[in-house]
mmCIF file of C-alpha atoms and ligand atoms in Angstrom:
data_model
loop_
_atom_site.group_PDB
_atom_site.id
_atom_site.type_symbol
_atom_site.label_atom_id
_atom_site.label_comp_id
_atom_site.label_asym_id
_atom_site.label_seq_id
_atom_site.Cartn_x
_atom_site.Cartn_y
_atom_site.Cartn_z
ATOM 1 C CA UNK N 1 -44.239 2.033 19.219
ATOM 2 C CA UNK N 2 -40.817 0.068 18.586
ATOM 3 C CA UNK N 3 -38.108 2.278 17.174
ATOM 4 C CA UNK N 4 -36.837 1.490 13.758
ATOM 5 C CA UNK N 5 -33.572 1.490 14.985
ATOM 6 C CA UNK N 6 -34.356 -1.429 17.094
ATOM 7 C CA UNK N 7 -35.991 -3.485 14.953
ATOM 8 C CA UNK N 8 -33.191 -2.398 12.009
ATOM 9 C CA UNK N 9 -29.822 -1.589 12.756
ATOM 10 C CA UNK N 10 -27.775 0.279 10.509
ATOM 11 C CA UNK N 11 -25.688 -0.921 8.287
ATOM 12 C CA UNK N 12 -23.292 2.199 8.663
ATOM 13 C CA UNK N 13 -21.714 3.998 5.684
ATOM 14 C CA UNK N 14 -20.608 2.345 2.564
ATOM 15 C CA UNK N 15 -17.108 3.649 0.892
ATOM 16 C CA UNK N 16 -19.233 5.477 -2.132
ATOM 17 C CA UNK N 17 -21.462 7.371 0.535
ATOM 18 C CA UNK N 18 -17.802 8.341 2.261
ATOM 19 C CA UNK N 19 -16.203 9.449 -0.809
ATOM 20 C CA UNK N 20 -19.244 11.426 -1.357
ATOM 21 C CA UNK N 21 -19.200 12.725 1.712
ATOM 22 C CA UNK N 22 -15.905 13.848 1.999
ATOM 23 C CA UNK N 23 -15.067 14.685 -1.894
ATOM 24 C CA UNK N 24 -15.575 18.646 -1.072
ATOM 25 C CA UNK N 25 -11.995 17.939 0.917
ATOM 26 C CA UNK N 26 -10.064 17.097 -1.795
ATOM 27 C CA UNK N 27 -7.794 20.067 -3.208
ATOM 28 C CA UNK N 28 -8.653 19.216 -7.141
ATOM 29 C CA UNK N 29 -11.899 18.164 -9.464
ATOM 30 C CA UNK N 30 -12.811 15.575 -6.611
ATOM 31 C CA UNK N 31 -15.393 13.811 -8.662
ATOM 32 C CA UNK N 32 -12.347 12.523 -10.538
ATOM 33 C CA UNK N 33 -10.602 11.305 -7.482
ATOM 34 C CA UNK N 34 -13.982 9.204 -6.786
ATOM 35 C CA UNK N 35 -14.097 7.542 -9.584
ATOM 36 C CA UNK N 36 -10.618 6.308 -9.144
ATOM 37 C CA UNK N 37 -11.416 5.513 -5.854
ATOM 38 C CA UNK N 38 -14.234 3.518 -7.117
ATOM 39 C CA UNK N 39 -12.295 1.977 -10.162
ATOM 40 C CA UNK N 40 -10.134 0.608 -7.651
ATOM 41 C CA UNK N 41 -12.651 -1.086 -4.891
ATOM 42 C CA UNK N 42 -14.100 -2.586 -8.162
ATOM 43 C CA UNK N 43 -10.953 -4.204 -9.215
ATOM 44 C CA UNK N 44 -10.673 -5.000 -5.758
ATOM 45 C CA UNK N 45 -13.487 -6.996 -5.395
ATOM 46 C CA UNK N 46 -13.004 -8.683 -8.360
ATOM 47 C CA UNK N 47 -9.198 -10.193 -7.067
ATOM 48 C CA UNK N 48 -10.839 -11.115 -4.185
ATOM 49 C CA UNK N 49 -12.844 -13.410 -5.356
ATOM 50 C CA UNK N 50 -10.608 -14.947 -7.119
ATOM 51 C CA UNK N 51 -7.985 -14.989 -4.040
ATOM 52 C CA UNK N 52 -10.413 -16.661 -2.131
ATOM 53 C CA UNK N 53 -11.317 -19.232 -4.997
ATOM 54 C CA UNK N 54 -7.396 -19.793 -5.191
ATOM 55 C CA UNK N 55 -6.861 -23.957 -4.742
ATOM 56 C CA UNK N 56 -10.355 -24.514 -6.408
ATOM 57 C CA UNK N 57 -9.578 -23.472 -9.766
ATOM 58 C CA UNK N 58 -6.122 -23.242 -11.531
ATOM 59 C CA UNK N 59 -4.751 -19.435 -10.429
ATOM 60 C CA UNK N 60 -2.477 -20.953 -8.191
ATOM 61 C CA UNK N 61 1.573 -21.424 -8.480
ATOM 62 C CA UNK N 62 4.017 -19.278 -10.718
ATOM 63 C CA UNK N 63 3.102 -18.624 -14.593
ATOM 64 C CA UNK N 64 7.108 -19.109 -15.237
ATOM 65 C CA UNK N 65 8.183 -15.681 -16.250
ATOM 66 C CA UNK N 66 9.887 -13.263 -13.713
ATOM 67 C CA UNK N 67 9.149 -9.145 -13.113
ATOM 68 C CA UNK N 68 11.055 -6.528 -13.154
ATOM 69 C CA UNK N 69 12.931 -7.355 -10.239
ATOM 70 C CA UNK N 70 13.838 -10.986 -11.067
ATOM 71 C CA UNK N 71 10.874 -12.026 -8.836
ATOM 72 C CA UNK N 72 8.609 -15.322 -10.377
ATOM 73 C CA UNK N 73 5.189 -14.112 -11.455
ATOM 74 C CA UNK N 74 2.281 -15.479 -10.042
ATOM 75 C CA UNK N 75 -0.684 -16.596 -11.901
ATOM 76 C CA UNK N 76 -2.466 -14.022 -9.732
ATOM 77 C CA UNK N 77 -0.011 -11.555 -9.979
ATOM 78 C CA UNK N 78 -1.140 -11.248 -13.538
ATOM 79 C CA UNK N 79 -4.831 -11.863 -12.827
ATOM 80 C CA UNK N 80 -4.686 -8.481 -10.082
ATOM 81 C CA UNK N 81 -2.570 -6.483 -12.782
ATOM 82 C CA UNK N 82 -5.184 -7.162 -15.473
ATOM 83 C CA UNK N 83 -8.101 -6.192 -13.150
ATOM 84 C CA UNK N 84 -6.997 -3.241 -11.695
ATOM 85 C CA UNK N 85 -5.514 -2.020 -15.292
ATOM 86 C CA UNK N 86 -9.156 -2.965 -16.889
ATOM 87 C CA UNK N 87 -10.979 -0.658 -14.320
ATOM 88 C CA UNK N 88 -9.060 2.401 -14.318
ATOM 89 C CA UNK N 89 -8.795 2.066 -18.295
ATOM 90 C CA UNK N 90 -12.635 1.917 -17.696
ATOM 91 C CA UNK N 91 -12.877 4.293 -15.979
ATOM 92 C CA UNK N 92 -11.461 7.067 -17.269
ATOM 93 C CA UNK N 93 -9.636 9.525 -14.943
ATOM 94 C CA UNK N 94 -6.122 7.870 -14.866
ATOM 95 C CA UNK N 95 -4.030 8.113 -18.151
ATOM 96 C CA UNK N 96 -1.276 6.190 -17.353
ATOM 97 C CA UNK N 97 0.149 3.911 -14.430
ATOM 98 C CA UNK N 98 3.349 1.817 -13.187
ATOM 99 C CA UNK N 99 2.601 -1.267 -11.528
ATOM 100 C CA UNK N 100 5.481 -3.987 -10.117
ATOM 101 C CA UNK N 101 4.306 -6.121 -12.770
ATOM 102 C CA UNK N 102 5.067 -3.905 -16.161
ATOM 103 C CA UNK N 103 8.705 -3.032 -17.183
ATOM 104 C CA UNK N 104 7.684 0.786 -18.406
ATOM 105 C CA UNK N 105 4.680 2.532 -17.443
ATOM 106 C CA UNK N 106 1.842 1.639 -19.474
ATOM 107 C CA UNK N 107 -0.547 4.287 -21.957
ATOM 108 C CA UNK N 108 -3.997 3.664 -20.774
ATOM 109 C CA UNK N 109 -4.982 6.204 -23.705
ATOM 110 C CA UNK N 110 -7.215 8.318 -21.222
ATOM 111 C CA UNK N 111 -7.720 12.131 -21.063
ATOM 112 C CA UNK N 112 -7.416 11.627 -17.015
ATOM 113 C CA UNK N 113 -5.295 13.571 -15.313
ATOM 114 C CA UNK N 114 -3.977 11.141 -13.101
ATOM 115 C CA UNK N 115 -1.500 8.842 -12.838
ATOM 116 C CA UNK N 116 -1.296 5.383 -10.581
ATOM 117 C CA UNK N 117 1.211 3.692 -9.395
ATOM 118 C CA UNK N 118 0.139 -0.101 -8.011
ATOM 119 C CA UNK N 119 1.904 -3.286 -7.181
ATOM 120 C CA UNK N 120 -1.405 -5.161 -7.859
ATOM 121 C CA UNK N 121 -0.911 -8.019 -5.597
ATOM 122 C CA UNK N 122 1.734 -8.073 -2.802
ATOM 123 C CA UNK N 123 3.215 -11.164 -1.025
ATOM 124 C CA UNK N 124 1.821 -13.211 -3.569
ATOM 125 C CA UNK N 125 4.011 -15.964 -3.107
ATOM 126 C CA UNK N 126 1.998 -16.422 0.219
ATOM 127 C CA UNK N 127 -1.296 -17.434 -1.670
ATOM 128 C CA UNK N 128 -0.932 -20.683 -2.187
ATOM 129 C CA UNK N 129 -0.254 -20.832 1.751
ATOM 130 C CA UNK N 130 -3.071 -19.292 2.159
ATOM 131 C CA UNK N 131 -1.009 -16.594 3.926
ATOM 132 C CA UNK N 132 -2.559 -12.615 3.628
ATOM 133 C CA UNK N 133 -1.849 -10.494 0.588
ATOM 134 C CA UNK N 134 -2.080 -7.290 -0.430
ATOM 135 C CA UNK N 135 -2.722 -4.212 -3.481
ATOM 136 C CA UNK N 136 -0.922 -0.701 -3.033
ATOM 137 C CA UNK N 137 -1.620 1.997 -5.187
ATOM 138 C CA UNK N 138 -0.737 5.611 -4.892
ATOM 139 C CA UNK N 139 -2.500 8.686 -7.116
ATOM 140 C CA UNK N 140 -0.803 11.534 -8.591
ATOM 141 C CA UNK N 141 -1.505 14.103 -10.779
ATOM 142 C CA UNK N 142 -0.202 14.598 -14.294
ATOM 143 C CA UNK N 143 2.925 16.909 -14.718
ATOM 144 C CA UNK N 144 2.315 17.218 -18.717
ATOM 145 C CA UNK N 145 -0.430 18.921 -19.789
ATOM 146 C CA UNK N 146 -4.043 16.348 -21.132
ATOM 147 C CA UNK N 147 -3.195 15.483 -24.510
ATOM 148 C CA UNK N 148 0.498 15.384 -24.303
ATOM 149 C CA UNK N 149 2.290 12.467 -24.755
ATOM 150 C CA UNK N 150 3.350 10.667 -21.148
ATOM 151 C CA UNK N 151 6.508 11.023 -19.925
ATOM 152 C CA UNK N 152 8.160 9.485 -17.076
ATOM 153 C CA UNK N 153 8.370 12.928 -15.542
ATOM 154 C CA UNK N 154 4.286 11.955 -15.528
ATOM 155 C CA UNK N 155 5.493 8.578 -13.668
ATOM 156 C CA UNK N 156 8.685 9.174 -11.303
ATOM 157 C CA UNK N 157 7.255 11.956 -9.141
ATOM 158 C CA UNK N 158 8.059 12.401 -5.258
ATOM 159 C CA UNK N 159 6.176 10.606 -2.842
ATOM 160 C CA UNK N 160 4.818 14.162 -1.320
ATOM 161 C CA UNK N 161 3.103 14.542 -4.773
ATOM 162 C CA UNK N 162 0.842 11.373 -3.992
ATOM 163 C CA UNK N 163 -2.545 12.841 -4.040
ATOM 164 C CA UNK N 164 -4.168 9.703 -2.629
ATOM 165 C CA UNK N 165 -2.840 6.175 -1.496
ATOM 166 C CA UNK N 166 -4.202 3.323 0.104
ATOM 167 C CA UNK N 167 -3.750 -0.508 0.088
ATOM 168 C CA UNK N 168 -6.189 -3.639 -0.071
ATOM 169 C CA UNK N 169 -5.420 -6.437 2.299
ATOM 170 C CA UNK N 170 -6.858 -9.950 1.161
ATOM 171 C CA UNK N 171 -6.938 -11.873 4.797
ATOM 172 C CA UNK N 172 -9.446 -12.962 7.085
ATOM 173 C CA UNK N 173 -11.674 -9.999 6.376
ATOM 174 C CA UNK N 174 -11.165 -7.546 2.885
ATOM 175 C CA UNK N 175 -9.997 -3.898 4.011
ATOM 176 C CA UNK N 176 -9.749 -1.370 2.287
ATOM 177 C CA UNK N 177 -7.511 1.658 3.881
ATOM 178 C CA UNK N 178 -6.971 4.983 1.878
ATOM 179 C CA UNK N 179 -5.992 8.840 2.420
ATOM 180 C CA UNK N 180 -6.583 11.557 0.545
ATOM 181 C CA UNK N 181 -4.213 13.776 2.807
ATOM 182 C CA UNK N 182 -7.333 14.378 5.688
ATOM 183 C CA UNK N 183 -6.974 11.303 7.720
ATOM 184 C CA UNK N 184 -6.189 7.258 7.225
ATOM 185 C CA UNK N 185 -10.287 5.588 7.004
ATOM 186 C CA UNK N 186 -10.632 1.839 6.813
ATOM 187 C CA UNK N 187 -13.230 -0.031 4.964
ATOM 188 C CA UNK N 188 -14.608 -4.179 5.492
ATOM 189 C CA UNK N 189 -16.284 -5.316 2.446
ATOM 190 C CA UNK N 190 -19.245 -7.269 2.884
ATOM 191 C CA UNK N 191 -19.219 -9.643 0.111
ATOM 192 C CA UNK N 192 -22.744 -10.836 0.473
ATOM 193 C CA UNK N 193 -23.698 -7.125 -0.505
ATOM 194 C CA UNK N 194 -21.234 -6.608 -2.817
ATOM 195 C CA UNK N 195 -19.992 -3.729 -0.514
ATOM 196 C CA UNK N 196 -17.175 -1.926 1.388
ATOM 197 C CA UNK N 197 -18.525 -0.161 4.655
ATOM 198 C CA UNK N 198 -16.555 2.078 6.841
ATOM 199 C CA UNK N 199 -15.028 0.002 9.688
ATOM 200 C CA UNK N 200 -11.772 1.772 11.138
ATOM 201 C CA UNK N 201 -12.665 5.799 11.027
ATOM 202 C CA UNK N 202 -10.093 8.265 11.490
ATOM 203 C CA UNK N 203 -7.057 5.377 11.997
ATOM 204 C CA UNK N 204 -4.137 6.920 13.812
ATOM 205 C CA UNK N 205 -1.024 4.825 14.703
ATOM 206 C CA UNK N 206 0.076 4.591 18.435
ATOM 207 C CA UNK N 207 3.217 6.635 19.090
ATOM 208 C CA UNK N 208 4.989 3.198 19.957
ATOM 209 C CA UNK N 209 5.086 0.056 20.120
ATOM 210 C CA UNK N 210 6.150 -3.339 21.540
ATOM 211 C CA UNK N 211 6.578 -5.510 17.894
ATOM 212 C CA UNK N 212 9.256 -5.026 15.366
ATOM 213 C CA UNK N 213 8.401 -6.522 12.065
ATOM 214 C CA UNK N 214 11.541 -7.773 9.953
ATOM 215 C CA UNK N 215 12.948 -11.283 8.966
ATOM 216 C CA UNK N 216 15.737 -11.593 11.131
ATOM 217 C CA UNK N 217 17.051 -15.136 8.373
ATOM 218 C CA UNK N 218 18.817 -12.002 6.828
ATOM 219 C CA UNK N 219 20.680 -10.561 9.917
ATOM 220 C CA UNK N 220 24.073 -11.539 9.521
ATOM 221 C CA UNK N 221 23.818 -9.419 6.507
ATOM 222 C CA UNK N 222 22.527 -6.305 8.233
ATOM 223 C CA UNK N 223 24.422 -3.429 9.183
ATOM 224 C CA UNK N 224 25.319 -2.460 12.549
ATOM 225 C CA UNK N 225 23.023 -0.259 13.103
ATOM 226 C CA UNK N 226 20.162 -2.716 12.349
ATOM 227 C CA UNK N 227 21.784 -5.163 14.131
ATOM 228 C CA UNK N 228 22.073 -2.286 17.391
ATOM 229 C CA UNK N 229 18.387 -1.685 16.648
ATOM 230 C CA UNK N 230 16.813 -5.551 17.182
ATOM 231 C CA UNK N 231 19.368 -6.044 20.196
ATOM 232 C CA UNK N 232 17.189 -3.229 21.446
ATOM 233 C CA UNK N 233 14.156 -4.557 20.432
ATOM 234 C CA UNK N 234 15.398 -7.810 22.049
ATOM 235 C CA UNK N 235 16.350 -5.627 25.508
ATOM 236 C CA UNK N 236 13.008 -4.379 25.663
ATOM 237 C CA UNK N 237 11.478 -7.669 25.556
ATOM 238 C CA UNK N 238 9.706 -6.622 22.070
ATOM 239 C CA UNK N 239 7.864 -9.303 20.629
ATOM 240 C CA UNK N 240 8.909 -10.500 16.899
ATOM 241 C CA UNK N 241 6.038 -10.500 14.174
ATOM 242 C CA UNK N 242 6.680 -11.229 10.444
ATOM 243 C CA UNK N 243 4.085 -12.477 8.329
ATOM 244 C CA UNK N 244 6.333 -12.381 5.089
ATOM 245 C CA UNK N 245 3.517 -9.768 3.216
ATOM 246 C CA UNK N 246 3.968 -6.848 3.672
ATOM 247 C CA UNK N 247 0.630 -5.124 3.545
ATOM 248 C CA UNK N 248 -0.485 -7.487 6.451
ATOM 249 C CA UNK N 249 2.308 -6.424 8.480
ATOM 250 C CA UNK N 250 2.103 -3.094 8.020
ATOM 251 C CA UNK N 251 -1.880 -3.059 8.662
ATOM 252 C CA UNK N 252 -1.078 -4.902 12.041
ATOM 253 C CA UNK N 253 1.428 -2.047 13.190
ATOM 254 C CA UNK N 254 -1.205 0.828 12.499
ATOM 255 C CA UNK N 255 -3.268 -0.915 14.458
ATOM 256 C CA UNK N 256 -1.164 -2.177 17.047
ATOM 257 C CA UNK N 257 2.027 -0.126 16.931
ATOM 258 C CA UNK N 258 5.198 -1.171 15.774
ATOM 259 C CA UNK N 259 7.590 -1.345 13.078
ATOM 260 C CA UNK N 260 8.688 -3.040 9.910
ATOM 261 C CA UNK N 261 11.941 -2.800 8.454
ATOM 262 C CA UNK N 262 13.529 -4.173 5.206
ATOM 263 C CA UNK N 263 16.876 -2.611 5.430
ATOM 264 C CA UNK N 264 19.843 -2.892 2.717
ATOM 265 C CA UNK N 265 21.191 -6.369 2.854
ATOM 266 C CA UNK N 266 23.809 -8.213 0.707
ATOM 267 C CA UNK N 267 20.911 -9.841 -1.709
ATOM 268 C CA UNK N 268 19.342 -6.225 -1.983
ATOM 269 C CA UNK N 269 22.376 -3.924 -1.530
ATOM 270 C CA UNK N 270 19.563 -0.524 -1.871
ATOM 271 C CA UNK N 271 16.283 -2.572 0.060
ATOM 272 C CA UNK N 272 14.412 -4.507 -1.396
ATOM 273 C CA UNK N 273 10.954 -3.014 -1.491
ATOM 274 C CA UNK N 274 10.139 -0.648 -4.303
ATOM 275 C CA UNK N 275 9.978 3.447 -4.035
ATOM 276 C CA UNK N 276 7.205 4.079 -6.708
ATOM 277 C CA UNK N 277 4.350 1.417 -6.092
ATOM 278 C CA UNK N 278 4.902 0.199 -1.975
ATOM 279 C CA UNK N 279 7.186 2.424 -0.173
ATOM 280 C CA UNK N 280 5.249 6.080 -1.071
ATOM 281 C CA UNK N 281 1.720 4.746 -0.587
ATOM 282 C CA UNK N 282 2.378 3.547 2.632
ATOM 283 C CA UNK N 283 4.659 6.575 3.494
ATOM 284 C CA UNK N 284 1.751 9.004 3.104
ATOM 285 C CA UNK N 285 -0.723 6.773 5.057
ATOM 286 C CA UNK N 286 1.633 6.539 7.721
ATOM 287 C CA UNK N 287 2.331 9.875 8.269
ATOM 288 C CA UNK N 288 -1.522 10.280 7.929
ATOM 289 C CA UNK N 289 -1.892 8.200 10.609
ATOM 290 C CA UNK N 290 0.783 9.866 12.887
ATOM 291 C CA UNK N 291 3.679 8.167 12.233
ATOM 292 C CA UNK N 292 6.820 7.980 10.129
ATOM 293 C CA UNK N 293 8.624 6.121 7.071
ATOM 294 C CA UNK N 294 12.322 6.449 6.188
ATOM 295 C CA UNK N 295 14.910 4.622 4.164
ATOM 296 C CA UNK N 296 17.127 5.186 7.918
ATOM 297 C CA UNK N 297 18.702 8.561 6.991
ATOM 298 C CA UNK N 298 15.640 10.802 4.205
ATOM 299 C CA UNK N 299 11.924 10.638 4.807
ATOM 300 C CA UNK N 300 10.408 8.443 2.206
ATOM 301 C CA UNK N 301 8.445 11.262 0.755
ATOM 302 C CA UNK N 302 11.179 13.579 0.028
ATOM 303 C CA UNK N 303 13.095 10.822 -1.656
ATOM 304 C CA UNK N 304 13.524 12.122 -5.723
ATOM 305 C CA UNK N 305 12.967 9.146 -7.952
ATOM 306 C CA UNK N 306 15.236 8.588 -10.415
ATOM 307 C CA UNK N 307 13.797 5.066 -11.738
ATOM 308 C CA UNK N 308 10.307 3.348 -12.247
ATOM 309 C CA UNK N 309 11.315 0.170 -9.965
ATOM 310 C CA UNK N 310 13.915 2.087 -7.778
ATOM 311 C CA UNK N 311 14.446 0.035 -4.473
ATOM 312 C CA UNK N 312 14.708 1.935 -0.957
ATOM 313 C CA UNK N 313 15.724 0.422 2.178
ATOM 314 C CA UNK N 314 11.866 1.400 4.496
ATOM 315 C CA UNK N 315 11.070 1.834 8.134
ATOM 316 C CA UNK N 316 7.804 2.423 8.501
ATOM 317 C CA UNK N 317 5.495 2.562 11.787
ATOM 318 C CA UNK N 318 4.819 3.824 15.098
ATOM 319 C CA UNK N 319 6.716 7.504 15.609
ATOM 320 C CA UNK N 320 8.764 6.321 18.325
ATOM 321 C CA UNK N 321 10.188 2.955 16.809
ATOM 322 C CA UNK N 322 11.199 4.554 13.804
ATOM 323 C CA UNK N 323 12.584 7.397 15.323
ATOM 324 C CA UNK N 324 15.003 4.927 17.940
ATOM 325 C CA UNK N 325 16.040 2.797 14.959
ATOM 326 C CA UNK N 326 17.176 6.382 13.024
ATOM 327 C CA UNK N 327 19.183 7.034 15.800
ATOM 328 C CA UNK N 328 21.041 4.173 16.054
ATOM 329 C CA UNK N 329 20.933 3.758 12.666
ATOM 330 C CA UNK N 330 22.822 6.673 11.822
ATOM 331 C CA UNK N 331 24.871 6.821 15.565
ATOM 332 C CA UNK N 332 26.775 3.014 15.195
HETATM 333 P P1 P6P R 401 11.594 -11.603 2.426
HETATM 334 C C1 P6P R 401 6.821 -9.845 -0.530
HETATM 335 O O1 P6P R 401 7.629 -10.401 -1.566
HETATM 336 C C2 P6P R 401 7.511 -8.598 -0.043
HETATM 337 O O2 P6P R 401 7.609 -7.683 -1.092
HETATM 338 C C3 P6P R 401 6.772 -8.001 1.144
HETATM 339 O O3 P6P R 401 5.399 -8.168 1.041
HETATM 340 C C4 P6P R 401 7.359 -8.754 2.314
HETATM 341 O O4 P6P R 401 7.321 -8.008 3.528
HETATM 342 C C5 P6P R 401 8.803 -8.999 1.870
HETATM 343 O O5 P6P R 401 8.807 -8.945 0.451
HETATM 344 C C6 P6P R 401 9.296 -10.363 2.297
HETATM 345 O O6 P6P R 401 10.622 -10.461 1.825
HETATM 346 O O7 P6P R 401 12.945 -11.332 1.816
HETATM 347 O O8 P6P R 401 11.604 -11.411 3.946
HETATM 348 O O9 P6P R 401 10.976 -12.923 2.026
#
């Protein structure tokens, strides 16, 4: 008789099964973490589609208004802020969230007791160049007690608070990559089934590397310490890889090993990357994973936000990398 499994492989373990799996890890109600979890992969697959039908209808280009940060919108930039704000309104568990694309936090009117911070659509000005993009979010828990107005106190909380974080990256494949403080698991979504099954268990980053990830058009504007850093890089016959989206990079480096840096420069005299919604998601999943995120001198985590768009200068990556560039960082 022909075993099943012959005839039928699996098709392995989609995210919901996972989450339901592993809820009894998480620390608080974890039913409500799940749902977030799922509010999100929904939203997710809803700006994927329409990245990948980007060029075929009219999403494309800059809408003409800036954010926060003086950066032009993207059509899609407001397309991913809509979606991901829709589902978590829908669904419930998150009362308020910050995203790069709002100027104060916005009310979702929820009971939840969580809070999100998301810049819905990184790197977007690589989509008309068909260039990967990316979503980070982080989850925290409330400060003020359900039905109490919001506060920022609710919104600027330390990145060691995150209760979850994860990102989205829009490239050749869809992955979705989240922590819930037990590990970094990666997810491919299978469009034809509508689904996101578990691809990259248990992802841990090597302890070094051989690529640096930074854009080196900026250098003269570096300080020495940066500048002491790449010449090392450069010694060690290191090999240079920036996509210009962060997400992507970053995603390569876990994998891979390596580092990406967007230190203070003249333009962006703190960083340029923001604290709330790229820098603390990525900080927890990195240090998931087994490696480290500073702004060069504080761990990312420990950093005390004092604004809702607050820039940081961010090394992020394999333990090693980050750990040379401290030292010369803080020795030239
Ligand atoms: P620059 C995209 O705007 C972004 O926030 C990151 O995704 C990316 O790594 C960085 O900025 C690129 O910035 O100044 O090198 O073009």
């Amino acid at each position: 008789m022909i075993e099943a499994s012959r005839i039928a492989h699996s098709i392995g373990i989609t995210l919901d099964r996972f989450i339901k799996n592993n809820q009894d890890q998480f620390q608080f109600a974890s039913g409500e973490l799940s749902q977030i979890l799922r509010d999100i992969a929904l939203a997710s697959k809803v700006v994927n589609r329409e990245v990948n039908k980007a060029g075929l209808i009219d999403i494309m280009g800059p809408i003409g208004t800036s954010n926060m940060g003086g950066e032009s919108q993207q059509k899609l930039d407001i397309l991913a802020n809509i979606r991901f704000t829709r589902a978590l309104t829908k669904g419930g568990e998150v009362c308020a969230l910050i995203s790069e694309e709002t100027e104060s936090y916005v009310d979702l009117n929820n009971e939840g007791k969580y809070v999100i911070a998301i810049d819905p659509l990184d790197g977007s000005s690589n989509i008309d160049v068909n260039v990967s993009i990316g979503t980070i979010f982080s989850v925290y828990r409330r400060k003020t007690p359900v039905g109490m107005a919001i506060t920022e106190r609710d919104i600027l909380q330390k990145g060691s608070d995150q209760v979850a974080s994860g990102y989205i990256l829009y490239g050749s494949s869809t992955l979705l990559v989240y922590t819930t403080g037990h590990g970094v698991n990666g997810f491919t979504y299978e469009s034809t089934l509508g689904e996101y099954f578990l691809s990259h268990p248990n992802m841990e980053i090597p302890e070094d590397g051989k690529m640096y990830s930074i854009n080196e058009g900026l250098s003269n504007s570096f300080s020495e310490g940066v500048k002491q850093y790449l010449n090392y890089c450069k010694t060690n016959n290191y090999s240079a890889r920036y996509i210009g989206s962060l997400v992507a990079d970053f995603h390569r480096n876990l994998l891979k090993g390596g580092i990406y840096i967007y230190p203070a420069t003249t333009q962006h005299v703190h960083g340029k990357l923001r604290l709330t919604y790229e820098c603390n998601a990525l900080a927890f999943l990195i240090e998931q994973a087994g490696g480290k995120a500073t702004d060069g001198l504080t761990r990312i985590l420990d950093i005390e936000p004092k604004d809702l768009h607050q820039r940081t200068p961010f090394l992020v990556g394999s333990m090693k990398m980050v750990e040379k560039a401290e030292q010369l960082l803080n020795t030239t």
